[in-house]
Amino acid sequence: MAEKQRAAGHPGPDPGPAVVAPPLARVSAGYITWMSIAFFGSSLAYILPLSYSLALRIDQLAPGNEEVLGYVTGTAQFVYLVLSPLIGLWSDRLRSPFGRRTPFMVLGAVLGLIALAGIALAPNVPLVGAGWVLGLAGWSTAGQAIQNLQADRIPEEQRGRVSALVGLSVQVAPVLGIGIAYALASSMFLVFVVPGVLGFVLLLLFPLIEREGGSRDLVRTSGVTARELFSSYGFNPRKYPDFAWNWLGRFLFFMGLYFNTTFGTFFYAQRLDLPVKEVAGIVASIGLLGVVAAGVGAIAGGFLSDKLGRRRLFALIGSLLFVAGACLEAFAYSFAPLVVGGVLMQLAIAAFGAVDLAIVFAVLPDRAQAGRYMAVVAFAQKIPSAVAPLIAPAVIAIGATGADKNYTLLYLSGAALALTGGLLIMLKVKSVR
C-alpha cells in the first residue's frame, strides 16, 4: 500500500485526479457471497469460450487449423490490453448515481452477451474473431469492475478469503460451463448463449442486492491531461518496487498457465486419440475433480494466509504444485495421469491466484486509483493471454511429426515460467510477509 511504501522511504503516488478512496471496513458475509457469485457469472460467460466453445466453433469453420484459435484469442486480448487502462481511468473518475464500478459491470456484461450470440451465428472465422474482440472486452470490463470493488471495499484482514472465493469461482465456472455446453452440443447457438445468459443474471444480482451507492461525492471533476492518459498504461517501478516485482512474478506465472491451457482441448484430443467434439466430456470429468482440488487450494491459499499472516510462501507453493501438474501432463498419454496432472494444476492455480490477488491489494500504489492500477495489474495476466497463444503454435511445431504437435515441450516450458514467477514473488516482494 502507498502508506507502507512512504513509511519505508519510498515516494508517494504520482499526482493524479482528485479521487477520494472510500473508507475501508469489514464487509458482511452476504456482500462477499454476492461478489463471489457475480464473479462466477462473468467467469462462466468468458472462460467457457476460451476453454472450449471457441475451439469447437473454429474447428467447425476451419477444421484442422488449430493455430487459428491462438490468433483469434491473442488478437482479442491485445485489443483489450490497449483499452483497459482507459476504462480503468474512466471508472476511477466516473460520477454517477450508481457508483463508479456498477455501470461498467452491467454495460460490459450486456456487450459481452450480445457478442456471444454474434459468434454463434457468425458464418466465418474473421467474424468469429471480431465477435470475440467485443465479447472479451465486455466480460473483462465487467470482471475488472468487480475486482475494483474489492480494492475499494475489502480490508486487509479479509482479502485472502475474498480472493480465495473469487478464485474458486473462476475454477468452478468453466467446469459447469463445459457441462452445459456438452448438454447443449446439438445447438451451437445455445452452447454460446445459455452460459452467457446465466452469467449475466448471476452478475446482475450483485449490484441489485448490494448497491454500490452514488459516486458524486467521491470524485471531483477535473480535466484529464494527455500525460495522465499516457501514464495510466504503466507505473514507476523504482517508486513501487514491491508492486513491480509482484507484477513480474504474476506475469511469468500466467504466461506458463496460458502456455498449458490455450490448446487444452486439442491437447486432450491428441493424447487420448479422440475427435475434438468428443473432448468436452473428458474435460468436464477432469474439471469436476479439479473443482474439489481448487476448493482445497483456495482455502489453503486464502483463508490460511489470512489466519497466519503469510502470503508469499503460499504463492510459491502454488507455483510448485503447478510445475508438478504440468510436468505430469507433459508426459501423459492416458486418462489417469492426465486427470492427476489436471487436478494438481487446478489446485495450484486456485492457491496462487487467491494469495497473489491479496498481495496485489496490499502493494497497490494508490487505492483511490484502483481502476487504473488494477488495469495495470491485469496486464500481467492479459499480456500472457495475448502473447502465449501466438507463441504456442511455434513451440508445438518444434520437433512435431505429422499431425502430432509437440505438447510435451509446451507444457514443460509453461512449468518453467510458472516456477520462475513464484520464486520472484517469494524472494523479491518485501513489504508483504
Short mmCIF file of C-alpha atoms in Angstrom, two decimals:
data_model
loop_
_atom_site.label_atom_id
_atom_site.label_comp_id
_atom_site.label_asym_id
_atom_site.label_seq_id
_atom_site.Cartn_x
_atom_site.Cartn_y
_atom_site.Cartn_z
CA MET A 1 0.00 0.00 0.00
CA ALA A 2 1.10 3.60 -0.60
CA GLU A 3 1.23 4.32 3.14
CA LYS A 4 3.59 1.42 3.78
CA GLN A 5 5.84 2.44 0.93
CA ARG A 6 6.12 6.03 2.19
CA ALA A 7 6.94 4.71 5.66
CA ALA A 8 9.71 2.61 4.10
CA GLY A 9 11.19 5.67 2.43
CA HIS A 10 9.54 5.36 -0.99
CA PRO A 11 7.88 8.39 -2.56
CA GLY A 12 4.11 8.65 -2.55
CA PRO A 13 1.89 8.06 -5.57
CA ASP A 14 2.12 10.15 -8.68
CA PRO A 15 -0.20 13.15 -8.73
CA GLY A 16 -3.48 12.00 -10.22
CA PRO A 17 -7.08 13.04 -10.47
CA ALA A 18 -8.84 14.31 -7.37
CA VAL A 19 -10.23 10.93 -6.36
CA VAL A 20 -11.03 10.09 -2.76
CA ALA A 21 -10.94 6.39 -1.86
CA PRO A 22 -13.94 5.08 0.09
CA PRO A 23 -13.14 4.15 3.71
CA LEU A 24 -12.26 0.50 4.41
CA ALA A 25 -14.35 -1.50 6.86
CA ARG A 26 -15.15 -5.17 7.27
CA VAL A 27 -17.85 -6.29 4.88
CA SER A 28 -20.62 -8.75 5.63
CA ALA A 29 -20.71 -12.41 4.65
CA GLY A 30 -23.60 -11.57 2.34
CA TYR A 31 -21.54 -8.98 0.49
CA ILE A 32 -18.72 -11.48 -0.02
CA THR A 33 -21.17 -14.15 -1.19
CA TRP A 34 -22.86 -11.96 -3.81
CA MET A 35 -19.50 -10.61 -5.00
CA SER A 36 -18.26 -14.19 -5.49
CA ILE A 37 -21.45 -15.15 -7.33
CA ALA A 38 -21.09 -12.14 -9.63
CA PHE A 39 -17.51 -13.04 -10.47
CA PHE A 40 -18.61 -16.62 -11.06
CA GLY A 41 -21.17 -15.33 -13.56
CA SER A 42 -18.68 -13.25 -15.52
CA SER A 43 -16.17 -16.12 -15.45
CA LEU A 44 -18.76 -18.59 -16.71
CA ALA A 45 -19.53 -16.35 -19.67
CA TYR A 46 -15.99 -15.68 -20.88
CA ILE A 47 -13.82 -18.58 -19.67
CA LEU A 48 -16.02 -21.20 -21.34
CA PRO A 49 -15.30 -19.81 -24.83
CA LEU A 50 -11.58 -19.69 -24.02
CA SER A 51 -11.51 -23.22 -22.64
CA TYR A 52 -13.88 -24.98 -25.06
CA SER A 53 -16.57 -23.34 -27.19
CA LEU A 54 -14.30 -21.12 -29.31
CA ALA A 55 -12.17 -24.15 -30.17
CA LEU A 56 -15.34 -26.03 -31.13
CA ARG A 57 -16.58 -23.15 -33.30
CA ILE A 58 -13.25 -22.70 -35.06
CA ASP A 59 -12.93 -26.44 -35.64
CA GLN A 60 -16.37 -26.27 -37.23
CA LEU A 61 -15.46 -23.38 -39.55
CA ALA A 62 -11.77 -24.16 -40.18
CA PRO A 63 -11.13 -27.84 -39.35
CA GLY A 64 -7.51 -28.86 -38.89
CA ASN A 65 -6.27 -25.30 -38.34
CA GLU A 66 -5.59 -25.26 -34.61
CA GLU A 67 -3.37 -22.20 -34.83
CA VAL A 68 -6.40 -20.06 -35.77
CA LEU A 69 -7.61 -20.34 -32.15
CA GLY A 70 -4.39 -18.71 -30.97
CA TYR A 71 -4.73 -15.86 -33.44
CA VAL A 72 -8.35 -15.19 -32.51
CA THR A 73 -7.80 -15.22 -28.74
CA GLY A 74 -4.48 -13.37 -28.97
CA THR A 75 -5.93 -10.56 -31.07
CA ALA A 76 -8.85 -10.06 -28.69
CA GLN A 77 -6.53 -9.92 -25.70
CA PHE A 78 -4.30 -7.38 -27.42
CA VAL A 79 -7.25 -5.06 -28.16
CA TYR A 80 -8.42 -5.22 -24.56
CA LEU A 81 -4.89 -4.52 -23.36
CA VAL A 82 -4.98 -1.20 -25.20
CA LEU A 83 -8.43 -0.30 -23.87
CA SER A 84 -8.23 -1.47 -20.24
CA PRO A 85 -6.19 1.40 -18.71
CA LEU A 86 -8.50 3.95 -20.31
CA ILE A 87 -11.52 2.05 -18.97
CA GLY A 88 -9.86 1.90 -15.53
CA LEU A 89 -9.15 5.64 -15.53
CA TRP A 90 -12.72 6.39 -16.60
CA SER A 91 -14.04 4.08 -13.89
CA ASP A 92 -11.98 5.83 -11.19
CA ARG A 93 -13.40 9.20 -12.18
CA LEU A 94 -17.00 8.30 -13.01
CA ARG A 95 -19.65 10.40 -11.27
CA SER A 96 -22.99 8.61 -11.31
CA PRO A 97 -25.92 7.79 -9.01
CA PHE A 98 -24.99 4.10 -9.40
CA GLY A 99 -21.35 4.43 -8.33
CA ARG A 100 -18.03 4.18 -10.13
CA ARG A 101 -17.95 0.45 -10.83
CA THR A 102 -21.56 -0.71 -11.30
CA PRO A 103 -22.14 0.93 -14.73
CA PHE A 104 -19.04 -0.78 -16.13
CA MET A 105 -20.09 -4.09 -14.60
CA VAL A 106 -23.56 -4.05 -16.15
CA LEU A 107 -22.80 -2.48 -19.53
CA GLY A 108 -19.77 -4.72 -20.00
CA ALA A 109 -21.91 -7.80 -19.43
CA VAL A 110 -24.54 -6.56 -21.91
CA LEU A 111 -21.87 -6.09 -24.59
CA GLY A 112 -20.38 -9.50 -23.81
CA LEU A 113 -23.73 -11.28 -24.08
CA ILE A 114 -24.53 -9.70 -27.44
CA ALA A 115 -21.09 -10.68 -28.73
CA LEU A 116 -21.51 -14.33 -27.72
CA ALA A 117 -24.71 -14.55 -29.75
CA GLY A 118 -22.87 -12.99 -32.70
CA ILE A 119 -20.06 -15.56 -32.50
CA ALA A 120 -22.55 -18.42 -32.55
CA LEU A 121 -24.18 -17.04 -35.71
CA ALA A 122 -21.02 -15.86 -37.49
CA PRO A 123 -20.55 -17.59 -40.87
CA ASN A 124 -16.75 -17.33 -40.99
CA VAL A 125 -13.62 -17.09 -38.83
CA PRO A 126 -13.00 -13.33 -39.26
CA LEU A 127 -16.46 -12.56 -37.88
CA VAL A 128 -15.88 -15.01 -35.03
CA GLY A 129 -12.67 -13.13 -34.29
CA ALA A 130 -14.42 -9.75 -34.37
CA GLY A 131 -17.14 -11.10 -32.10
CA TRP A 132 -14.61 -12.33 -29.58
CA VAL A 133 -12.86 -8.95 -29.53
CA LEU A 134 -16.15 -7.43 -28.36
CA GLY A 135 -17.03 -10.37 -26.12
CA LEU A 136 -13.72 -10.39 -24.29
CA ALA A 137 -13.79 -6.60 -23.90
CA GLY A 138 -17.29 -6.72 -22.43
CA TRP A 139 -16.87 -9.57 -19.98
CA SER A 140 -13.36 -8.49 -18.95
CA THR A 141 -14.64 -4.99 -18.19
CA ALA A 142 -17.40 -6.49 -16.05
CA GLY A 143 -14.97 -8.74 -14.17
CA GLN A 144 -12.48 -5.90 -13.70
CA ALA A 145 -15.24 -3.75 -12.17
CA ILE A 146 -15.81 -6.45 -9.54
CA GLN A 147 -12.09 -6.57 -8.73
CA ASN A 148 -12.05 -2.77 -8.46
CA LEU A 149 -14.80 -3.07 -5.86
CA GLN A 150 -12.56 -5.49 -3.96
CA ALA A 151 -9.87 -2.83 -3.83
CA ASP A 152 -12.46 -0.19 -2.89
CA ARG A 153 -14.19 -2.12 -0.11
CA ILE A 154 -12.29 -5.15 1.26
CA PRO A 155 -9.90 -4.54 4.21
CA GLU A 156 -6.56 -6.34 4.62
CA GLU A 157 -7.83 -8.90 7.14
CA GLN A 158 -10.49 -10.18 4.70
CA ARG A 159 -8.56 -10.02 1.43
CA GLY A 160 -7.25 -13.58 1.47
CA ARG A 161 -10.62 -15.24 1.96
CA VAL A 162 -12.39 -12.97 -0.53
CA SER A 163 -9.67 -13.59 -3.12
CA ALA A 164 -9.98 -17.31 -2.37
CA LEU A 165 -13.72 -17.36 -3.02
CA VAL A 166 -13.37 -15.27 -6.15
CA GLY A 167 -10.56 -17.52 -7.35
CA LEU A 168 -12.62 -20.62 -6.62
CA SER A 169 -15.46 -19.23 -8.72
CA VAL A 170 -13.04 -18.91 -11.64
CA GLN A 171 -12.16 -22.59 -11.27
CA VAL A 172 -15.75 -23.81 -10.96
CA ALA A 173 -17.17 -21.69 -13.80
CA PRO A 174 -15.57 -23.46 -16.78
CA VAL A 175 -16.40 -26.88 -15.36
CA LEU A 176 -20.08 -26.07 -15.06
CA GLY A 177 -19.92 -24.26 -18.39
CA ILE A 178 -18.45 -27.25 -20.22
CA GLY A 179 -21.13 -29.45 -18.68
CA ILE A 180 -23.78 -27.07 -20.01
CA ALA A 181 -22.09 -26.94 -23.42
CA TYR A 182 -21.94 -30.75 -23.57
CA ALA A 183 -25.65 -30.99 -22.80
CA LEU A 184 -26.46 -28.40 -25.50
CA ALA A 185 -23.97 -29.70 -28.08
CA SER A 186 -26.65 -30.11 -30.73
CA SER A 187 -27.07 -26.32 -30.99
CA MET A 188 -24.02 -24.09 -31.41
CA PHE A 189 -26.17 -21.05 -30.64
CA LEU A 190 -27.21 -22.44 -27.26
CA VAL A 191 -23.65 -23.52 -26.44
CA PHE A 192 -22.62 -19.85 -26.51
CA VAL A 193 -25.78 -18.05 -25.40
CA VAL A 194 -27.09 -20.15 -22.47
CA PRO A 195 -23.89 -19.82 -20.36
CA GLY A 196 -23.81 -16.12 -21.30
CA VAL A 197 -27.38 -15.51 -20.14
CA LEU A 198 -26.79 -17.45 -16.92
CA GLY A 199 -23.60 -15.50 -16.28
CA PHE A 200 -25.37 -12.21 -16.93
CA VAL A 201 -28.16 -12.97 -14.46
CA LEU A 202 -25.74 -14.07 -11.72
CA LEU A 203 -23.61 -10.97 -12.21
CA LEU A 204 -26.61 -8.62 -12.15
CA LEU A 205 -27.73 -9.88 -8.73
CA PHE A 206 -24.69 -8.33 -7.04
CA PRO A 207 -25.35 -4.64 -7.82
CA LEU A 208 -29.09 -5.13 -7.32
CA ILE A 209 -28.76 -6.65 -3.84
CA GLU A 210 -25.54 -4.96 -2.63
CA ARG A 211 -25.85 -1.49 -4.08
CA GLU A 212 -22.60 0.39 -4.53
CA GLY A 213 -24.10 3.80 -3.84
CA GLY A 214 -23.60 7.02 -5.75
CA SER A 215 -20.13 8.34 -6.57
CA ARG A 216 -20.94 12.05 -6.94
CA ASP A 217 -19.46 12.81 -3.52
CA LEU A 218 -16.39 10.62 -4.03
CA VAL A 219 -14.95 12.13 -7.19
CA ARG A 220 -14.39 15.80 -8.06
CA THR A 221 -14.36 16.91 -11.67
CA SER A 222 -11.01 17.82 -13.20
CA GLY A 223 -9.63 17.58 -16.68
CA VAL A 224 -7.71 14.56 -17.94
CA THR A 225 -4.41 15.52 -19.50
CA ALA A 226 -2.58 13.70 -22.27
CA ARG A 227 0.21 12.94 -19.78
CA GLU A 228 -2.26 11.34 -17.40
CA LEU A 229 -3.70 9.18 -20.17
CA PHE A 230 -0.23 8.03 -21.18
CA SER A 231 0.87 7.36 -17.60
CA SER A 232 -2.20 5.21 -16.98
CA TYR A 233 -0.54 2.46 -19.05
CA GLY A 234 2.27 1.97 -16.56
CA PHE A 235 3.92 2.91 -13.28
CA ASN A 236 7.34 3.76 -11.88
CA PRO A 237 8.95 0.50 -10.65
CA ARG A 238 11.55 2.43 -8.63
CA LYS A 239 8.83 4.14 -6.61
CA TYR A 240 6.82 0.95 -6.14
CA PRO A 241 9.31 -1.96 -6.17
CA ASP A 242 7.02 -4.49 -4.47
CA PHE A 243 4.23 -3.73 -6.91
CA ALA A 244 6.75 -4.14 -9.76
CA TRP A 245 8.21 -7.46 -8.58
CA ASN A 246 4.80 -8.91 -7.88
CA TRP A 247 3.67 -7.78 -11.33
CA LEU A 248 6.60 -9.55 -12.98
CA GLY A 249 6.10 -12.74 -10.95
CA ARG A 250 2.40 -12.74 -11.78
CA PHE A 251 3.23 -12.16 -15.47
CA LEU A 252 5.54 -15.18 -15.63
CA PHE A 253 3.13 -17.44 -13.77
CA PHE A 254 0.27 -16.61 -16.12
CA MET A 255 2.48 -16.97 -19.16
CA GLY A 256 3.14 -20.52 -18.04
CA LEU A 257 -0.55 -21.05 -17.33
CA TYR A 258 -1.68 -19.91 -20.79
CA PHE A 259 1.00 -21.98 -22.46
CA ASN A 260 -0.62 -25.00 -20.86
CA THR A 261 -4.33 -24.17 -21.20
CA THR A 262 -4.90 -22.34 -24.50
CA PHE A 263 -4.69 -25.54 -26.53
CA GLY A 264 -6.11 -27.79 -23.82
CA THR A 265 -8.99 -29.08 -25.97
CA PHE A 266 -6.65 -30.03 -28.82
CA PHE A 267 -4.08 -31.43 -26.35
CA TYR A 268 -6.57 -33.87 -24.79
CA ALA A 269 -7.86 -34.84 -28.22
CA GLN A 270 -4.34 -35.75 -29.39
CA ARG A 271 -3.24 -37.54 -26.23
CA LEU A 272 -6.46 -39.60 -25.97
CA ASP A 273 -6.85 -40.06 -29.74
CA LEU A 274 -10.36 -38.57 -29.79
CA PRO A 275 -12.20 -36.21 -32.16
CA VAL A 276 -12.24 -32.63 -30.85
CA LYS A 277 -16.02 -32.62 -30.44
CA GLU A 278 -15.83 -35.60 -28.06
CA VAL A 279 -13.35 -33.99 -25.69
CA ALA A 280 -15.96 -31.98 -23.74
CA GLY A 281 -16.94 -34.96 -21.60
CA ILE A 282 -13.30 -35.71 -20.77
CA VAL A 283 -12.55 -32.10 -19.90
CA ALA A 284 -15.69 -31.91 -17.75
CA SER A 285 -14.73 -35.08 -15.87
CA ILE A 286 -11.26 -33.73 -15.13
CA GLY A 287 -12.77 -30.39 -14.22
CA LEU A 288 -15.23 -31.84 -11.71
CA LEU A 289 -12.38 -33.44 -9.79
CA GLY A 290 -10.43 -30.24 -10.18
CA VAL A 291 -13.20 -28.25 -8.50
CA VAL A 292 -12.56 -30.16 -5.28
CA ALA A 293 -8.84 -29.54 -5.64
CA ALA A 294 -9.46 -25.86 -6.39
CA GLY A 295 -11.55 -25.59 -3.24
CA VAL A 296 -8.69 -27.00 -1.20
CA GLY A 297 -6.19 -24.70 -2.90
CA ALA A 298 -8.33 -21.60 -2.44
CA ILE A 299 -8.98 -22.32 1.24
CA ALA A 300 -5.34 -23.14 1.93
CA GLY A 301 -4.10 -20.16 -0.02
CA GLY A 302 -6.67 -17.60 1.02
CA PHE A 303 -8.12 -18.47 4.41
CA LEU A 304 -4.88 -19.81 5.90
CA SER A 305 -2.84 -16.88 4.60
CA ASP A 306 -5.31 -14.55 6.36
CA LYS A 307 -5.01 -16.55 9.57
CA LEU A 308 -1.22 -16.94 9.50
CA GLY A 309 -0.46 -13.53 8.05
CA ARG A 310 1.73 -15.15 5.36
CA ARG A 311 1.19 -14.57 1.64
CA ARG A 312 4.45 -15.12 -0.29
CA LEU A 313 5.02 -18.69 0.93
CA PHE A 314 1.62 -19.79 -0.32
CA ALA A 315 2.28 -18.13 -3.69
CA LEU A 316 5.47 -20.18 -4.04
CA ILE A 317 3.68 -23.39 -3.00
CA GLY A 318 1.07 -22.70 -5.67
CA SER A 319 3.72 -22.34 -8.37
CA LEU A 320 5.46 -25.57 -7.26
CA LEU A 321 2.19 -27.50 -7.45
CA PHE A 322 1.62 -26.09 -10.93
CA VAL A 323 5.04 -27.35 -12.01
CA ALA A 324 4.20 -30.83 -10.72
CA GLY A 325 0.90 -30.95 -12.60
CA ALA A 326 2.32 -29.54 -15.82
CA CYS A 327 5.24 -31.98 -15.87
CA LEU A 328 2.91 -34.91 -15.26
CA GLU A 329 0.61 -33.88 -18.11
CA ALA A 330 3.57 -33.24 -20.42
CA PHE A 331 4.40 -36.96 -20.45
CA ALA A 332 0.86 -38.35 -20.08
CA TYR A 333 -0.75 -40.42 -22.85
CA SER A 334 -3.63 -41.99 -20.93
CA PHE A 335 -6.63 -40.81 -18.95
CA ALA A 336 -5.37 -41.44 -15.38
CA PRO A 337 -2.17 -39.31 -15.43
CA LEU A 338 -3.98 -36.58 -17.36
CA VAL A 339 -6.57 -36.47 -14.58
CA VAL A 340 -3.96 -36.27 -11.83
CA GLY A 341 -1.98 -33.61 -13.66
CA GLY A 342 -5.08 -31.56 -14.39
CA VAL A 343 -6.24 -31.75 -10.76
CA LEU A 344 -2.82 -30.65 -9.50
CA MET A 345 -2.82 -27.69 -11.86
CA GLN A 346 -6.27 -26.55 -10.73
CA LEU A 347 -5.19 -26.87 -7.11
CA ALA A 348 -2.12 -24.75 -7.93
CA ILE A 349 -3.99 -22.06 -9.85
CA ALA A 350 -6.52 -21.61 -7.05
CA ALA A 351 -3.84 -21.42 -4.36
CA PHE A 352 -1.63 -19.00 -6.28
CA GLY A 353 -4.49 -16.85 -7.53
CA ALA A 354 -6.08 -16.35 -4.13
CA VAL A 355 -2.86 -15.33 -2.40
CA ASP A 356 -1.35 -13.25 -5.17
CA LEU A 357 -4.50 -11.18 -5.57
CA ALA A 358 -4.35 -10.42 -1.84
CA ILE A 359 -0.71 -9.38 -2.35
CA VAL A 360 -1.79 -7.12 -5.22
CA PHE A 361 -4.22 -5.24 -2.97
CA ALA A 362 -1.55 -4.90 -0.27
CA VAL A 363 1.04 -3.34 -2.61
CA LEU A 364 -1.34 -1.24 -4.72
CA PRO A 365 0.33 2.19 -5.16
CA ASP A 366 -2.87 4.21 -4.68
CA ARG A 367 -6.21 2.65 -3.69
CA ALA A 368 -8.03 5.83 -4.72
CA GLN A 369 -7.00 4.99 -8.30
CA ALA A 370 -7.75 1.29 -8.05
CA GLY A 371 -9.28 1.14 -11.54
CA ARG A 372 -6.11 2.49 -13.12
CA TYR A 373 -3.71 0.31 -11.17
CA MET A 374 -5.86 -2.83 -11.37
CA ALA A 375 -5.82 -2.38 -15.15
CA VAL A 376 -2.01 -2.34 -14.94
CA VAL A 377 -2.17 -5.47 -12.77
CA ALA A 378 -4.42 -7.04 -15.40
CA PHE A 379 -1.60 -6.53 -17.93
CA ALA A 380 0.30 -9.22 -16.02
CA GLN A 381 -2.46 -11.65 -16.96
CA LYS A 382 -3.76 -10.20 -20.21
CA ILE A 383 -0.40 -9.84 -21.93
CA PRO A 384 0.38 -13.55 -21.39
CA SER A 385 -3.12 -14.48 -22.55
CA ALA A 386 -2.47 -12.47 -25.73
CA VAL A 387 1.16 -13.47 -26.31
CA ALA A 388 1.12 -17.12 -25.22
CA PRO A 389 -1.44 -18.20 -27.87
CA LEU A 390 0.68 -16.51 -30.53
CA ILE A 391 3.94 -18.14 -29.37
CA ALA A 392 2.50 -21.56 -28.56
CA PRO A 393 1.89 -22.60 -32.21
CA ALA A 394 5.62 -22.16 -32.89
CA VAL A 395 6.51 -24.15 -29.75
CA ILE A 396 4.23 -27.11 -30.55
CA ALA A 397 5.63 -27.17 -34.09
CA ILE A 398 9.20 -27.77 -32.84
CA GLY A 399 10.04 -31.42 -33.49
CA ALA A 400 6.44 -32.20 -34.45
CA THR A 401 5.87 -35.30 -36.55
CA GLY A 402 2.93 -35.33 -38.91
CA ALA A 403 -0.29 -34.19 -37.23
CA ASP A 404 1.12 -34.74 -33.72
CA LYS A 405 2.12 -31.46 -32.11
CA ASN A 406 4.91 -31.18 -29.52
CA TYR A 407 2.73 -30.55 -26.47
CA THR A 408 5.42 -32.03 -24.21
CA LEU A 409 7.73 -29.07 -24.88
CA LEU A 410 4.86 -26.61 -24.48
CA TYR A 411 3.86 -27.94 -21.05
CA LEU A 412 7.45 -28.10 -19.78
CA SER A 413 8.02 -24.51 -20.92
CA GLY A 414 4.90 -23.45 -19.04
CA ALA A 415 6.15 -25.18 -15.89
CA ALA A 416 9.50 -23.35 -16.04
CA LEU A 417 7.80 -19.96 -16.43
CA ALA A 418 5.40 -20.56 -13.54
CA LEU A 419 8.22 -21.64 -11.23
CA THR A 420 10.24 -18.52 -12.03
CA GLY A 421 7.22 -16.34 -11.28
CA GLY A 422 6.63 -17.94 -7.88
CA LEU A 423 10.29 -17.59 -6.91
CA LEU A 424 10.35 -13.88 -7.82
CA ILE A 425 7.35 -13.15 -5.59
CA MET A 426 8.79 -15.15 -2.72
CA LEU A 427 12.25 -13.58 -2.87
CA LYS A 428 11.65 -10.02 -4.06
CA VAL A 429 8.38 -8.73 -2.56
CA LYS A 430 9.48 -7.30 0.81
CA SER A 431 6.56 -5.39 2.36
CA VAL A 432 4.27 -8.45 2.49
CA ARG A 433 5.06 -11.47 4.65
#
